[in-house]
Amino acid sequence: MQQSENERWMKRAAEIMHSHVQTSTPLTYQELALGAQIPPPHRIHKLTMWLEQTMEADSASSRPMRAVIVVSKTNHLPASGFFDKACDLGVLDWDADLPARRLWYKQHLAQAAAFYQR
């Protein structure tokens, strides 16, 4: 069966994200969207919706979330939606302030790198 355009970019995005998480090398939302060749319009929106799906799947399987590797080019952290989704999934406390979220992010990034290097 032939893959759809969405299936192809999702596969490319997963491969790119996996290679970056293995080396703890963050990449921006834009870099991932372009590298995965997500078709316009609304590339970043499509990407963020897909990233939330990966977060759900990873959390349900008790794996570190690969989406931790995708960051904003302005502050080098995942977008606020990442942290909101982490709270929704119960892996981050809603009451965590920005310093606590940054610490959690660094710890989760290290856990993901260690886990996906296997």
mmCIF file of N, CA, C and O in Angstrom, residues 13-117:
data_model
loop_
_atom_site.group_PDB
_atom_site.id
_atom_site.type_symbol
_atom_site.label_atom_id
_atom_site.label_comp_id
_atom_site.label_asym_id
_atom_site.label_seq_id
_atom_site.Cartn_x
_atom_site.Cartn_y
_atom_site.Cartn_z
ATOM 1 N N ALA A 13 9.936 12.964 9.955
ATOM 2 C CA ALA A 13 10.054 13.727 11.202
ATOM 3 C C ALA A 13 10.495 12.820 12.353
ATOM 4 O O ALA A 13 11.347 13.207 13.153
ATOM 5 N N ALA A 14 9.925 11.631 12.423
ATOM 6 C CA ALA A 14 10.295 10.691 13.488
ATOM 7 C C ALA A 14 11.768 10.299 13.374
ATOM 8 O O ALA A 14 12.477 10.225 14.395
ATOM 9 N N GLU A 15 12.240 10.072 12.166
ATOM 10 C CA GLU A 15 13.645 9.702 11.970
ATOM 11 C C GLU A 15 14.583 10.846 12.368
ATOM 12 O O GLU A 15 15.596 10.628 13.036
ATOM 13 N N ILE A 16 14.230 12.052 11.951
ATOM 14 C CA ILE A 16 15.054 13.223 12.290
ATOM 15 C C ILE A 16 15.072 13.432 13.798
ATOM 16 O O ILE A 16 16.129 13.628 14.407
ATOM 17 N N MET A 17 13.893 13.400 14.394
ATOM 18 C CA MET A 17 13.789 13.624 15.826
ATOM 19 C C MET A 17 14.578 12.561 16.592
ATOM 20 O O MET A 17 15.294 12.870 17.544
ATOM 21 N N HIS A 18 14.481 11.309 16.164
ATOM 22 C CA HIS A 18 15.193 10.219 16.837
ATOM 23 C C HIS A 18 16.705 10.441 16.777
ATOM 24 O O HIS A 18 17.399 10.282 17.781
ATOM 25 N N SER A 19 17.204 10.823 15.615
ATOM 26 C CA SER A 19 18.656 11.025 15.498
ATOM 27 C C SER A 19 19.118 12.195 16.364
ATOM 28 O O SER A 19 20.198 12.139 16.957
ATOM 29 N N HIS A 20 18.302 13.218 16.487
ATOM 30 C CA HIS A 20 18.677 14.359 17.323
ATOM 31 C C HIS A 20 18.594 14.023 18.810
ATOM 32 O O HIS A 20 19.442 14.464 19.584
ATOM 33 N N VAL A 21 17.576 13.279 19.204
ATOM 34 C CA VAL A 21 17.442 12.958 20.628
ATOM 35 C C VAL A 21 18.567 12.019 21.071
ATOM 36 O O VAL A 21 19.051 12.112 22.202
ATOM 37 N N GLN A 22 19.031 11.162 20.178
ATOM 38 C CA GLN A 22 20.135 10.251 20.531
ATOM 39 C C GLN A 22 21.408 11.016 20.881
ATOM 40 O O GLN A 22 22.202 10.563 21.689
ATOM 41 N N THR A 23 21.597 12.164 20.255
ATOM 42 C CA THR A 23 22.816 12.942 20.479
ATOM 43 C C THR A 23 22.576 14.180 21.341
ATOM 44 O O THR A 23 23.478 15.015 21.481
ATOM 45 N N SER A 24 21.374 14.311 21.882
ATOM 46 C CA SER A 24 21.001 15.483 22.694
ATOM 47 C C SER A 24 21.236 16.784 21.938
ATOM 48 O O SER A 24 21.692 17.771 22.508
ATOM 49 N N THR A 25 20.948 16.784 20.656
ATOM 50 C CA THR A 25 21.123 17.962 19.819
ATOM 51 C C THR A 25 19.763 18.549 19.470
ATOM 52 O O THR A 25 19.084 18.052 18.566
ATOM 53 N N PRO A 26 19.338 19.582 20.202
ATOM 54 C CA PRO A 26 18.031 20.160 19.918
ATOM 55 C C PRO A 26 17.940 20.713 18.495
ATOM 56 O O PRO A 26 18.950 21.094 17.887
ATOM 57 N N LEU A 27 16.734 20.737 17.974
ATOM 58 C CA LEU A 27 16.477 21.377 16.701
ATOM 59 C C LEU A 27 15.198 22.177 16.846
ATOM 60 O O LEU A 27 14.362 21.876 17.690
ATOM 61 N N THR A 28 15.066 23.201 16.021
ATOM 62 C CA THR A 28 13.901 24.072 16.133
ATOM 63 C C THR A 28 12.701 23.449 15.420
ATOM 64 O O THR A 28 12.850 22.567 14.574
ATOM 65 N N TYR A 29 11.552 23.972 15.776
ATOM 66 C CA TYR A 29 10.319 23.536 15.114
ATOM 67 C C TYR A 29 10.451 23.744 13.604
ATOM 68 O O TYR A 29 10.089 22.874 12.810
ATOM 69 N N GLN A 30 10.987 24.897 13.219
ATOM 70 C CA GLN A 30 11.147 25.189 11.793
ATOM 71 C C GLN A 30 12.116 24.217 11.122
ATOM 72 O O GLN A 30 11.851 23.727 10.027
ATOM 73 N N GLU A 31 13.232 23.922 11.767
ATOM 74 C CA GLU A 31 14.197 22.978 11.192
ATOM 75 C C GLU A 31 13.563 21.604 10.992
ATOM 76 O O GLU A 31 13.778 20.966 9.954
ATOM 77 N N LEU A 32 12.788 21.159 11.966
ATOM 78 C CA LEU A 32 12.143 19.856 11.837
ATOM 79 C C LEU A 32 11.071 19.876 10.760
ATOM 80 O O LEU A 32 10.982 18.943 9.954
ATOM 81 N N ALA A 33 10.288 20.937 10.711
ATOM 82 C CA ALA A 33 9.237 21.043 9.691
ATOM 83 C C ALA A 33 9.831 21.039 8.289
ATOM 84 O O ALA A 33 9.326 20.346 7.393
ATOM 85 N N LEU A 34 10.909 21.771 8.097
ATOM 86 C CA LEU A 34 11.551 21.820 6.778
ATOM 87 C C LEU A 34 12.257 20.506 6.458
ATOM 88 O O LEU A 34 12.158 19.993 5.344
ATOM 89 N N GLY A 35 12.962 19.950 7.421
ATOM 90 C CA GLY A 35 13.675 18.689 7.207
ATOM 91 C C GLY A 35 12.729 17.540 6.892
ATOM 92 O O GLY A 35 13.043 16.670 6.074
ATOM 93 N N ALA A 36 11.575 17.536 7.534
ATOM 94 C CA ALA A 36 10.587 16.478 7.296
ATOM 95 C C ALA A 36 9.760 16.743 6.047
ATOM 96 O O ALA A 36 8.978 15.891 5.638
ATOM 97 N N GLN A 37 9.950 17.926 5.469
ATOM 98 C CA GLN A 37 9.231 18.326 4.255
ATOM 99 C C GLN A 37 7.711 18.328 4.473
ATOM 100 O O GLN A 37 6.949 17.822 3.646
ATOM 101 N N ILE A 38 7.308 18.923 5.598
ATOM 102 C CA ILE A 38 5.882 19.048 5.880
ATOM 103 C C ILE A 38 5.306 20.047 4.883
ATOM 104 O O ILE A 38 5.810 21.163 4.767
ATOM 105 N N PRO A 39 4.278 19.648 4.183
ATOM 106 C CA PRO A 39 3.747 20.544 3.153
ATOM 107 C C PRO A 39 2.992 21.726 3.767
ATOM 108 O O PRO A 39 2.348 21.586 4.812
ATOM 109 N N PRO A 40 3.102 22.899 3.137
ATOM 110 C CA PRO A 40 2.303 24.035 3.578
ATOM 111 C C PRO A 40 0.842 23.793 3.173
ATOM 112 O O PRO A 40 0.586 22.903 2.356
ATOM 113 N N PRO A 41 -0.092 24.496 3.694
ATOM 114 C CA PRO A 41 0.067 25.558 4.682
ATOM 115 C C PRO A 41 0.088 24.996 6.095
ATOM 116 O O PRO A 41 -0.174 23.818 6.304
ATOM 117 N N HIS A 42 0.383 25.847 7.023
ATOM 118 C CA HIS A 42 0.335 25.543 8.465
ATOM 119 C C HIS A 42 1.301 24.434 8.882
ATOM 120 O O HIS A 42 0.965 23.563 9.662
ATOM 121 N N ARG A 43 2.520 24.490 8.352
ATOM 122 C CA ARG A 43 3.532 23.472 8.671
ATOM 123 C C ARG A 43 3.742 23.299 10.173
ATOM 124 O O ARG A 43 3.779 22.181 10.673
ATOM 125 N N ILE A 44 3.930 24.404 10.861
ATOM 126 C CA ILE A 44 4.249 24.327 12.292
ATOM 127 C C ILE A 44 3.052 23.788 13.071
ATOM 128 O O ILE A 44 3.225 22.990 13.999
ATOM 129 N N HIS A 45 1.862 24.189 12.695
ATOM 130 C CA HIS A 45 0.671 23.667 13.369
ATOM 131 C C HIS A 45 0.571 22.151 13.180
ATOM 132 O O HIS A 45 0.317 21.418 14.139
ATOM 133 N N LYS A 46 0.774 21.682 11.953
ATOM 134 C CA LYS A 46 0.747 20.240 11.689
ATOM 135 C C LYS A 46 1.795 19.535 12.540
ATOM 136 O O LYS A 46 1.539 18.476 13.118
ATOM 137 N N LEU A 47 2.981 20.140 12.605
ATOM 138 C CA LEU A 47 4.067 19.542 13.374
ATOM 139 C C LEU A 47 3.726 19.479 14.857
ATOM 140 O O LEU A 47 3.922 18.440 15.486
ATOM 141 N N THR A 48 3.210 20.551 15.418
ATOM 142 C CA THR A 48 2.922 20.547 16.850
ATOM 143 C C THR A 48 1.805 19.557 17.201
ATOM 144 O O THR A 48 1.871 18.918 18.250
ATOM 145 N N MET A 49 0.835 19.419 16.330
ATOM 146 C CA MET A 49 -0.220 18.424 16.577
ATOM 147 C C MET A 49 0.381 17.013 16.573
ATOM 148 O O MET A 49 0.057 16.181 17.417
ATOM 149 N N TRP A 50 1.273 16.761 15.646
ATOM 150 C CA TRP A 50 1.935 15.456 15.569
ATOM 151 C C TRP A 50 2.844 15.234 16.785
ATOM 152 O O TRP A 50 2.875 14.138 17.357
ATOM 153 N N LEU A 51 3.562 16.284 17.196
ATOM 154 C CA LEU A 51 4.429 16.159 18.367
ATOM 155 C C LEU A 51 3.622 15.804 19.612
ATOM 156 O O LEU A 51 4.063 14.985 20.426
ATOM 157 N N GLU A 52 2.437 16.383 19.752
ATOM 158 C CA GLU A 52 1.592 16.029 20.892
ATOM 159 C C GLU A 52 1.178 14.558 20.836
ATOM 160 O O GLU A 52 1.116 13.891 21.863
ATOM 161 N N GLN A 53 0.936 14.055 19.627
ATOM 162 C CA GLN A 53 0.598 12.629 19.483
ATOM 163 C C GLN A 53 1.782 11.762 19.901
ATOM 164 O O GLN A 53 1.601 10.720 20.551
ATOM 165 N N THR A 54 3.001 12.180 19.541
ATOM 166 C CA THR A 54 4.175 11.390 19.949
ATOM 167 C C THR A 54 4.346 11.437 21.461
ATOM 168 O O THR A 54 4.747 10.440 22.058
ATOM 169 N N MET A 55 4.035 12.574 22.062
ATOM 170 C CA MET A 55 4.133 12.689 23.514
ATOM 171 C C MET A 55 3.152 11.732 24.192
ATOM 172 O O MET A 55 3.500 11.070 25.168
ATOM 173 N N GLU A 56 1.940 11.663 23.666
ATOM 174 C CA GLU A 56 0.937 10.750 24.213
ATOM 175 C C GLU A 56 1.392 9.298 24.091
ATOM 176 O O GLU A 56 1.296 8.521 25.046
ATOM 177 N N ALA A 57 1.904 8.943 22.914
ATOM 178 C CA ALA A 57 2.355 7.562 22.684
ATOM 179 C C ALA A 57 3.545 7.219 23.579
ATOM 180 O O ALA A 57 3.582 6.137 24.175
ATOM 181 N N ASP A 58 4.499 8.126 23.666
ATOM 182 C CA ASP A 58 5.675 7.870 24.501
ATOM 183 C C ASP A 58 5.281 7.744 25.966
ATOM 184 O O ASP A 58 5.730 6.836 26.666
ATOM 185 N N SER A 59 4.434 8.640 26.429
ATOM 186 C CA SER A 59 3.998 8.603 27.828
ATOM 187 C C SER A 59 3.216 7.318 28.122
ATOM 188 O O SER A 59 3.440 6.685 29.157
ATOM 189 N N ALA A 60 2.341 6.922 27.209
ATOM 190 C CA ALA A 60 1.546 5.706 27.407
ATOM 191 C C ALA A 60 2.428 4.469 27.466
ATOM 192 O O ALA A 60 2.090 3.477 28.112
ATOM 193 N N SER A 61 3.595 4.534 26.798
ATOM 194 C CA SER A 61 4.531 3.409 26.784
ATOM 195 C C SER A 61 5.636 3.558 27.823
ATOM 196 O O SER A 61 6.620 2.817 27.794
ATOM 197 N N SER A 62 5.498 4.532 28.711
ATOM 198 C CA SER A 62 6.489 4.803 29.761
ATOM 199 C C SER A 62 7.879 5.071 29.203
ATOM 200 O O SER A 62 8.890 4.682 29.796
ATOM 201 N N ARG A 63 7.916 5.750 28.046
ATOM 202 C CA ARG A 63 9.192 6.154 27.444
ATOM 203 C C ARG A 63 9.361 7.657 27.631
ATOM 204 O O ARG A 63 8.381 8.394 27.671
ATOM 205 N N PRO A 64 10.603 8.132 27.694
ATOM 206 C CA PRO A 64 10.814 9.578 27.680
ATOM 207 C C PRO A 64 10.257 10.162 26.374
ATOM 208 O O PRO A 64 10.304 9.513 25.325
ATOM 209 N N MET A 65 9.764 11.363 26.451
ATOM 210 C CA MET A 65 9.129 11.981 25.287
ATOM 211 C C MET A 65 10.175 12.525 24.323
ATOM 212 O O MET A 65 10.950 13.423 24.665
ATOM 213 N N ARG A 66 10.164 11.988 23.114
ATOM 214 C CA ARG A 66 11.106 12.418 22.087
ATOM 215 C C ARG A 66 10.917 13.884 21.720
ATOM 216 O O ARG A 66 11.867 14.551 21.304
ATOM 217 N N ALA A 67 9.713 14.396 21.872
ATOM 218 C CA ALA A 67 9.423 15.785 21.504
ATOM 219 C C ALA A 67 10.234 16.788 22.309
ATOM 220 O O ALA A 67 10.313 17.959 21.946
ATOM 221 N N VAL A 68 10.869 16.348 23.380
ATOM 222 C CA VAL A 68 11.686 17.228 24.209
ATOM 223 C C VAL A 68 12.830 17.842 23.400
ATOM 224 O O VAL A 68 13.347 18.898 23.755
ATOM 225 N N ILE A 69 13.203 17.235 22.303
ATOM 226 C CA ILE A 69 14.348 17.687 21.514
ATOM 227 C C ILE A 69 14.011 18.871 20.607
ATOM 228 O O ILE A 69 14.897 19.531 20.085
ATOM 229 N N VAL A 70 12.727 19.165 20.435
ATOM 230 C CA VAL A 70 12.296 20.231 19.526
ATOM 231 C C VAL A 70 12.065 21.503 20.335
ATOM 232 O O VAL A 70 11.283 21.510 21.286
ATOM 233 N N VAL A 71 12.768 22.576 19.943
ATOM 234 C CA VAL A 71 12.766 23.814 20.733
ATOM 235 C C VAL A 71 12.443 25.036 19.874
ATOM 236 O O VAL A 71 12.538 25.011 18.653
ATOM 237 N N SER A 72 12.128 26.098 20.575
ATOM 238 C CA SER A 72 11.896 27.394 19.944
ATOM 239 C C SER A 72 13.238 28.047 19.641
ATOM 240 O O SER A 72 14.173 27.943 20.441
ATOM 241 N N LYS A 73 13.317 28.747 18.534
ATOM 242 C CA LYS A 73 14.578 29.415 18.209
ATOM 243 C C LYS A 73 14.809 30.642 19.088
ATOM 244 O O LYS A 73 15.925 31.120 19.198
ATOM 245 N N THR A 74 13.772 31.128 19.765
ATOM 246 C CA THR A 74 13.931 32.327 20.585
ATOM 247 C C THR A 74 14.471 32.045 21.977
ATOM 248 O O THR A 74 15.287 32.804 22.483
ATOM 249 N N ASN A 75 14.024 30.953 22.616
ATOM 250 C CA ASN A 75 14.489 30.705 23.985
ATOM 251 C C ASN A 75 15.138 29.337 24.176
ATOM 252 O O ASN A 75 15.503 28.978 25.281
ATOM 253 N N HIS A 76 15.257 28.565 23.105
ATOM 254 C CA HIS A 76 15.922 27.259 23.135
ATOM 255 C C HIS A 76 15.270 26.273 24.100
ATOM 256 O O HIS A 76 15.937 25.398 24.661
ATOM 257 N N LEU A 77 13.974 26.445 24.301
ATOM 258 C CA LEU A 77 13.155 25.522 25.082
ATOM 259 C C LEU A 77 11.967 25.122 24.216
ATOM 260 O O LEU A 77 11.596 25.853 23.294
ATOM 261 N N PRO A 78 11.352 23.997 24.511
ATOM 262 C CA PRO A 78 10.111 23.675 23.812
ATOM 263 C C PRO A 78 9.075 24.769 24.058
ATOM 264 O O PRO A 78 9.130 25.498 25.055
ATOM 265 N N ALA A 79 8.125 24.873 23.144
ATOM 266 C CA ALA A 79 7.056 25.862 23.276
ATOM 267 C C ALA A 79 6.194 25.557 24.494
ATOM 268 O O ALA A 79 6.217 24.440 25.033
ATOM 269 N N SER A 80 5.434 26.527 24.918
ATOM 270 C CA SER A 80 4.593 26.356 26.108
ATOM 271 C C SER A 80 3.621 25.194 25.947
ATOM 272 O O SER A 80 3.288 24.522 26.921
ATOM 273 N N GLY A 81 3.200 24.914 24.713
ATOM 274 C CA GLY A 81 2.293 23.788 24.473
ATOM 275 C C GLY A 81 2.910 22.454 24.866
ATOM 276 O O GLY A 81 2.207 21.541 25.305
ATOM 277 N N PHE A 82 4.223 22.333 24.729
ATOM 278 C CA PHE A 82 4.907 21.114 25.151
ATOM 279 C C PHE A 82 4.748 20.921 26.653
ATOM 280 O O PHE A 82 4.411 19.836 27.122
ATOM 281 N N PHE A 83 4.991 21.991 27.406
ATOM 282 C CA PHE A 83 4.891 21.905 28.858
ATOM 283 C C PHE A 83 3.439 21.683 29.285
ATOM 284 O O PHE A 83 3.181 20.922 30.226
ATOM 285 N N ASP A 84 2.502 22.329 28.590
ATOM 286 C CA ASP A 84 1.078 22.116 28.897
ATOM 287 C C ASP A 84 0.691 20.654 28.673
ATOM 288 O O ASP A 84 -0.013 20.054 29.489
ATOM 289 N N LYS A 85 1.154 20.087 27.568
ATOM 290 C CA LYS A 85 0.842 18.687 27.270
ATOM 291 C C LYS A 85 1.501 17.772 28.310
ATOM 292 O O LYS A 85 0.888 16.790 28.749
ATOM 293 N N ALA A 86 2.720 18.081 28.715
ATOM 294 C CA ALA A 86 3.389 17.287 29.747
ATOM 295 C C ALA A 86 2.583 17.321 31.048
ATOM 296 O O ALA A 86 2.459 16.300 31.730
ATOM 297 N N CYS A 87 2.022 18.475 31.367
ATOM 298 C CA CYS A 87 1.170 18.576 32.556
ATOM 299 C C CYS A 87 -0.097 17.750 32.374
ATOM 300 O O CYS A 87 -0.504 17.023 33.282
ATOM 301 N N ASP A 88 -0.718 17.860 31.200
ATOM 302 C CA ASP A 88 -1.926 17.074 30.913
ATOM 303 C C ASP A 88 -1.660 15.581 31.069
ATOM 304 O O ASP A 88 -2.523 14.832 31.517
ATOM 305 N N LEU A 89 -0.460 15.150 30.675
ATOM 306 C CA LEU A 89 -0.097 13.736 30.742
ATOM 307 C C LEU A 89 0.348 13.309 32.144
ATOM 308 O O LEU A 89 0.601 12.138 32.388
ATOM 309 N N GLY A 90 0.461 14.282 33.042
ATOM 310 C CA GLY A 90 0.818 13.966 34.421
ATOM 311 C C GLY A 90 2.293 13.758 34.673
ATOM 312 O O GLY A 90 2.677 13.217 35.710
ATOM 313 N N VAL A 91 3.149 14.194 33.761
ATOM 314 C CA VAL A 91 4.590 14.019 33.957
ATOM 315 C C VAL A 91 5.272 15.297 34.440
ATOM 316 O O VAL A 91 6.457 15.291 34.740
ATOM 317 N N LEU A 92 4.512 16.377 34.503
ATOM 318 C CA LEU A 92 5.014 17.652 34.994
ATOM 319 C C LEU A 92 3.907 18.287 35.822
ATOM 320 O O LEU A 92 2.734 18.230 35.443
ATOM 321 N N ASP A 93 4.289 18.896 36.932
ATOM 322 C CA ASP A 93 3.327 19.534 37.837
ATOM 323 C C ASP A 93 2.869 20.872 37.254
ATOM 324 O O ASP A 93 3.690 21.695 36.840
ATOM 325 N N TRP A 94 1.563 21.084 37.224
ATOM 326 C CA TRP A 94 0.990 22.338 36.725
ATOM 327 C C TRP A 94 1.536 23.540 37.481
ATOM 328 O O TRP A 94 1.646 24.635 36.924
ATOM 329 N N ASP A 95 1.866 23.365 38.749
ATOM 330 C CA ASP A 95 2.318 24.479 39.575
ATOM 331 C C ASP A 95 3.799 24.796 39.403
ATOM 332 O O ASP A 95 4.305 25.730 40.028
ATOM 333 N N ALA A 96 4.482 24.052 38.558
ATOM 334 C CA ALA A 96 5.918 24.284 38.367
ATOM 335 C C ALA A 96 6.132 25.661 37.727
ATOM 336 O O ALA A 96 5.532 25.988 36.708
ATOM 337 N N ASP A 97 7.007 26.453 38.348
ATOM 338 C CA ASP A 97 7.320 27.759 37.770
ATOM 339 C C ASP A 97 8.370 27.586 36.668
ATOM 340 O O ASP A 97 8.830 26.464 36.396
ATOM 341 N N LEU A 98 8.743 28.688 36.024
ATOM 342 C CA LEU A 98 9.666 28.602 34.893
ATOM 343 C C LEU A 98 10.999 27.944 35.260
ATOM 344 O O LEU A 98 11.456 27.062 34.531
ATOM 345 N N PRO A 99 11.642 28.315 36.382
ATOM 346 C CA PRO A 99 12.894 27.620 36.727
ATOM 347 C C PRO A 99 12.693 26.113 36.919
ATOM 348 O O PRO A 99 13.533 25.311 36.499
ATOM 349 N N ALA A 100 11.594 25.725 37.536
ATOM 350 C CA ALA A 100 11.319 24.295 37.743
ATOM 351 C C ALA A 100 11.071 23.601 36.408
ATOM 352 O O ALA A 100 11.498 22.463 36.215
ATOM 353 N N ARG A 101 10.391 24.280 35.503
ATOM 354 C CA ARG A 101 10.144 23.690 34.172
ATOM 355 C C ARG A 101 11.455 23.525 33.412
ATOM 356 O O ARG A 101 11.655 22.532 32.734
ATOM 357 N N ARG A 102 12.328 24.519 33.513
ATOM 358 C CA ARG A 102 13.638 24.411 32.834
ATOM 359 C C ARG A 102 14.451 23.242 33.389
ATOM 360 O O ARG A 102 15.081 22.515 32.637
ATOM 361 N N LEU A 103 14.445 23.087 34.701
ATOM 362 C CA LEU A 103 15.155 21.973 35.317
ATOM 363 C C LEU A 103 14.557 20.647 34.867
ATOM 364 O O LEU A 103 15.280 19.719 34.493
ATOM 365 N N TRP A 104 13.229 20.540 34.882
ATOM 366 C CA TRP A 104 12.557 19.331 34.432
ATOM 367 C C TRP A 104 12.910 19.045 32.977
ATOM 368 O O TRP A 104 13.198 17.900 32.605
ATOM 369 N N TYR A 105 12.923 20.082 32.146
ATOM 370 C CA TYR A 105 13.272 19.931 30.733
ATOM 371 C C TYR A 105 14.681 19.343 30.583
ATOM 372 O O TYR A 105 14.880 18.383 29.841
ATOM 373 N N LYS A 106 15.640 19.900 31.295
ATOM 374 C CA LYS A 106 17.024 19.405 31.187
ATOM 375 C C LYS A 106 17.125 17.953 31.643
ATOM 376 O O LYS A 106 17.820 17.143 31.025
ATOM 377 N N GLN A 107 16.428 17.625 32.715
ATOM 378 C CA GLN A 107 16.442 16.242 33.207
ATOM 379 C C GLN A 107 15.775 15.302 32.208
ATOM 380 O O GLN A 107 16.278 14.207 31.943
ATOM 381 N N HIS A 108 14.662 15.732 31.642
ATOM 382 C CA HIS A 108 13.942 14.885 30.693
ATOM 383 C C HIS A 108 14.754 14.718 29.403
ATOM 384 O O HIS A 108 14.782 13.627 28.818
ATOM 385 N N LEU A 109 15.426 15.766 28.973
ATOM 386 C CA LEU A 109 16.288 15.685 27.793
ATOM 387 C C LEU A 109 17.395 14.652 28.019
ATOM 388 O O LEU A 109 17.665 13.816 27.147
ATOM 389 N N ALA A 110 18.008 14.671 29.189
ATOM 390 C CA ALA A 110 19.061 13.701 29.503
ATOM 391 C C ALA A 110 18.503 12.280 29.560
ATOM 392 O O ALA A 110 19.131 11.332 29.053
ATOM 393 N N GLN A 111 17.323 12.117 30.150
ATOM 394 C CA GLN A 111 16.686 10.791 30.206
ATOM 395 C C GLN A 111 16.369 10.280 28.801
ATOM 396 O O GLN A 111 16.587 9.107 28.503
ATOM 397 N N ALA A 112 15.856 11.171 27.959
ATOM 398 C CA ALA A 112 15.508 10.761 26.587
ATOM 399 C C ALA A 112 16.758 10.351 25.821
ATOM 400 O O ALA A 112 16.759 9.330 25.133
ATOM 401 N N ALA A 113 17.808 11.128 25.943
ATOM 402 C CA ALA A 113 19.058 10.794 25.246
ATOM 403 C C ALA A 113 19.571 9.445 25.684
ATOM 404 O O ALA A 113 19.951 8.602 24.853
ATOM 405 N N ALA A 114 19.590 9.200 26.973
ATOM 406 C CA ALA A 114 20.072 7.902 27.491
ATOM 407 C C ALA A 114 19.195 6.757 27.023
ATOM 408 O O ALA A 114 19.691 5.703 26.619
ATOM 409 N N PHE A 115 17.899 6.960 27.047
ATOM 410 C CA PHE A 115 16.958 5.898 26.674
ATOM 411 C C PHE A 115 17.063 5.569 25.186
ATOM 412 O O PHE A 115 17.120 4.398 24.809
ATOM 413 N N TYR A 116 17.107 6.577 24.329
ATOM 414 C CA TYR A 116 17.076 6.335 22.884
ATOM 415 C C TYR A 116 18.437 6.008 22.299
ATOM 416 O O TYR A 116 18.538 5.664 21.126
ATOM 417 N N GLN A 117 19.504 6.085 23.093
ATOM 418 C CA GLN A 117 20.819 5.665 22.611
ATOM 419 C C GLN A 117 20.951 4.153 22.610
ATOM 420 O O GLN A 117 21.871 3.613 22.014
#
